[in-house]
Amino acid sequence: MTDFTDLLDGYQRFRTSDYRRQRERWAELSQGQDPKVMVIACSDSRVDPAQIFDTLPGEIFVVRNVANLVPPFETGGGRHGVSAALEFAVTQLEVPEIVVMGHGACGGVHAALTKRFADAEPGAGGFIAHWVDILDEARDRIVAEHGDGPEAVRALELETVRVSLANLRTFPWVAEREAAGKLALHGAYFAIADGALHVMDDDGSFAAA
């Protein structure tokens, strides 16, 4: 099990190996960043986009949250962490591509499907429930079609990608850039069990990369 002491040990290895090997790269990054892709992924410890896509520091701008969700555009309400990151990536860094990556065995999807935290207080699951209710409409449709078994779990995991992509398009600066051909949106799904990546086609289906 990795604890904070292990992380510090890892930092020492990083400083004496990767950092030295890529010293020129880090010197360049100290002056600014210019990533070409924004990746919206789950916070799950098993699905690190930098590892899955084998990227170098500075190559991808990453936002991770429970179930890789993007809320719809809104100007009121609470904090807007995803919206702020999206705004920065698109309007300031001007990334030309965004990837939403879902994954297998997603705890957030399980919470949405089972409604296990419904009516829970903050600190007892309430924040989780209010976040994954972004999936309520998709969840109800999938349960009506598949029940609540393994097929429904996989279907809702894939649906997190479609829902997030649809919500991305509710942000004016995203929709405008996509319509102008300046921004491309992609969907992907990583299956932890076999390490396989699936990419979403234009019709919303997924195929092995």
Tab-separated table of C-alpha atoms in Angstrom, residues 44-160:
chain	number	residue	atom	x	y	z
A	44	ASP	CA	-10.457	6.570	-9.901
A	45	SER	CA	-6.876	5.662	-8.950
A	46	ARG	CA	-6.751	2.952	-11.626
A	47	VAL	CA	-7.311	5.175	-14.655
A	48	ASP	CA	-4.524	7.729	-14.909
A	49	PRO	CA	-4.781	9.334	-18.386
A	50	ALA	CA	-1.066	10.176	-18.507
A	51	GLN	CA	-0.240	6.496	-18.008
A	52	ILE	CA	-2.925	5.117	-20.302
A	53	PHE	CA	-1.980	7.461	-23.149
A	54	ASP	CA	1.762	7.321	-22.346
A	55	THR	CA	2.179	11.095	-22.444
A	56	LEU	CA	5.019	13.363	-21.391
A	57	PRO	CA	4.658	16.257	-18.933
A	58	GLY	CA	2.890	19.196	-20.553
A	59	GLU	CA	1.179	17.199	-23.310
A	60	ILE	CA	-2.333	16.861	-21.867
A	61	PHE	CA	-4.470	19.132	-19.692
A	62	VAL	CA	-6.348	16.830	-17.312
A	63	VAL	CA	-9.487	17.244	-15.226
A	64	ARG	CA	-10.549	14.309	-13.071
A	65	ASN	CA	-13.727	13.927	-11.033
A	66	VAL	CA	-16.199	11.283	-9.938
A	67	ALA	CA	-17.441	9.403	-13.035
A	68	ASN	CA	-15.714	11.779	-15.516
A	69	LEU	CA	-18.776	14.002	-15.646
A	70	VAL	CA	-19.255	17.428	-17.165
A	71	PRO	CA	-22.232	19.347	-15.769
A	72	PRO	CA	-24.337	21.382	-18.190
A	73	PHE	CA	-23.539	25.065	-18.648
A	74	GLU	CA	-25.024	27.211	-15.888
A	75	THR	CA	-24.090	30.519	-14.325
A	76	GLY	CA	-25.714	30.113	-10.902
A	77	GLY	CA	-25.465	27.545	-8.160
A	78	GLY	CA	-22.351	26.338	-6.411
A	79	ARG	CA	-18.691	26.032	-7.324
A	80	HIS	CA	-17.758	25.331	-10.900
A	81	GLY	CA	-14.477	23.404	-10.877
A	82	VAL	CA	-15.053	21.540	-14.136
A	83	SER	CA	-16.488	24.611	-15.838
A	84	ALA	CA	-13.494	26.722	-14.772
A	85	ALA	CA	-11.011	24.127	-16.033
A	86	LEU	CA	-12.934	23.811	-19.298
A	87	GLU	CA	-13.022	27.578	-19.728
A	88	PHE	CA	-9.285	27.821	-19.106
A	89	ALA	CA	-8.381	24.977	-21.455
A	90	VAL	CA	-10.591	26.152	-24.313
A	91	THR	CA	-10.448	29.940	-24.120
A	92	GLN	CA	-6.985	30.503	-22.656
A	93	LEU	CA	-4.877	27.518	-23.719
A	94	GLU	CA	-6.987	27.071	-26.854
A	95	VAL	CA	-6.685	23.294	-26.915
A	96	PRO	CA	-7.919	21.959	-30.263
A	97	GLU	CA	-9.235	18.651	-28.867
A	98	ILE	CA	-11.130	17.390	-25.814
A	99	VAL	CA	-11.419	13.724	-24.814
A	100	VAL	CA	-13.944	12.437	-22.284
A	101	MET	CA	-12.765	9.056	-20.994
A	102	GLY	CA	-15.040	6.753	-19.026
A	103	HIS	CA	-13.940	3.443	-17.538
A	104	GLY	CA	-14.997	0.052	-16.246
A	105	ALA	CA	-15.790	-0.717	-12.597
A	106	CYS	CA	-16.669	2.939	-11.945
A	107	GLY	CA	-17.834	3.566	-8.390
A	108	GLY	CA	-19.600	6.767	-9.374
A	109	VAL	CA	-21.638	4.902	-11.970
A	110	HIS	CA	-22.518	2.257	-9.383
A	111	ALA	CA	-23.708	4.997	-7.035
A	112	ALA	CA	-25.818	6.531	-9.785
A	113	LEU	CA	-27.306	3.198	-10.818
A	114	THR	CA	-28.164	1.992	-7.316
A	115	LYS	CA	-28.971	5.436	-5.851
A	116	ARG	CA	-27.172	4.193	-2.748
A	117	PHE	CA	-26.599	7.725	-1.458
A	118	ALA	CA	-30.065	9.086	-2.172
A	119	ASP	CA	-31.162	11.521	0.569
A	120	ALA	CA	-27.807	11.151	2.358
A	121	GLU	CA	-26.344	14.128	4.187
A	122	PRO	CA	-23.118	15.782	3.030
A	123	GLY	CA	-20.271	13.743	4.463
A	124	ALA	CA	-22.351	10.578	4.281
A	125	GLY	CA	-22.701	10.461	0.503
A	126	GLY	CA	-24.784	13.567	-0.108
A	127	PHE	CA	-22.183	15.323	-2.220
A	128	ILE	CA	-21.721	12.174	-4.303
A	129	ALA	CA	-25.473	11.806	-4.819
A	130	HIS	CA	-25.866	15.391	-5.950
A	131	TRP	CA	-22.950	15.043	-8.380
A	132	VAL	CA	-23.977	11.782	-10.034
A	133	ASP	CA	-27.578	12.937	-10.404
A	134	ILE	CA	-26.241	14.429	-13.641
A	135	LEU	CA	-26.852	10.860	-14.868
A	136	ASP	CA	-30.426	10.499	-13.588
A	137	GLU	CA	-32.132	10.763	-16.971
A	138	ALA	CA	-29.716	8.302	-18.580
A	139	ARG	CA	-29.948	6.009	-15.553
A	140	ASP	CA	-33.752	5.804	-15.711
A	141	ARG	CA	-33.662	5.051	-19.433
A	142	ILE	CA	-31.013	2.342	-19.021
A	143	VAL	CA	-32.729	0.682	-16.056
A	144	ALA	CA	-35.976	0.577	-18.044
A	145	GLU	CA	-34.141	-1.187	-20.872
A	146	HIS	CA	-31.605	-3.390	-19.052
A	147	GLY	CA	-32.707	-3.621	-15.417
A	148	ASP	CA	-29.920	-3.027	-12.907
A	149	GLY	CA	-27.564	-5.924	-13.719
A	150	PRO	CA	-24.119	-6.036	-15.357
A	151	GLU	CA	-25.475	-4.926	-18.746
A	152	ALA	CA	-26.900	-1.796	-17.139
A	153	VAL	CA	-23.598	-1.042	-15.401
A	154	ARG	CA	-21.636	-1.198	-18.670
A	155	ALA	CA	-24.311	0.771	-20.500
A	156	LEU	CA	-24.273	3.564	-17.908
A	157	GLU	CA	-20.461	3.636	-17.877
A	158	LEU	CA	-20.551	4.297	-21.605
A	159	GLU	CA	-23.367	6.770	-21.157
A	160	THR	CA	-21.232	8.926	-18.848
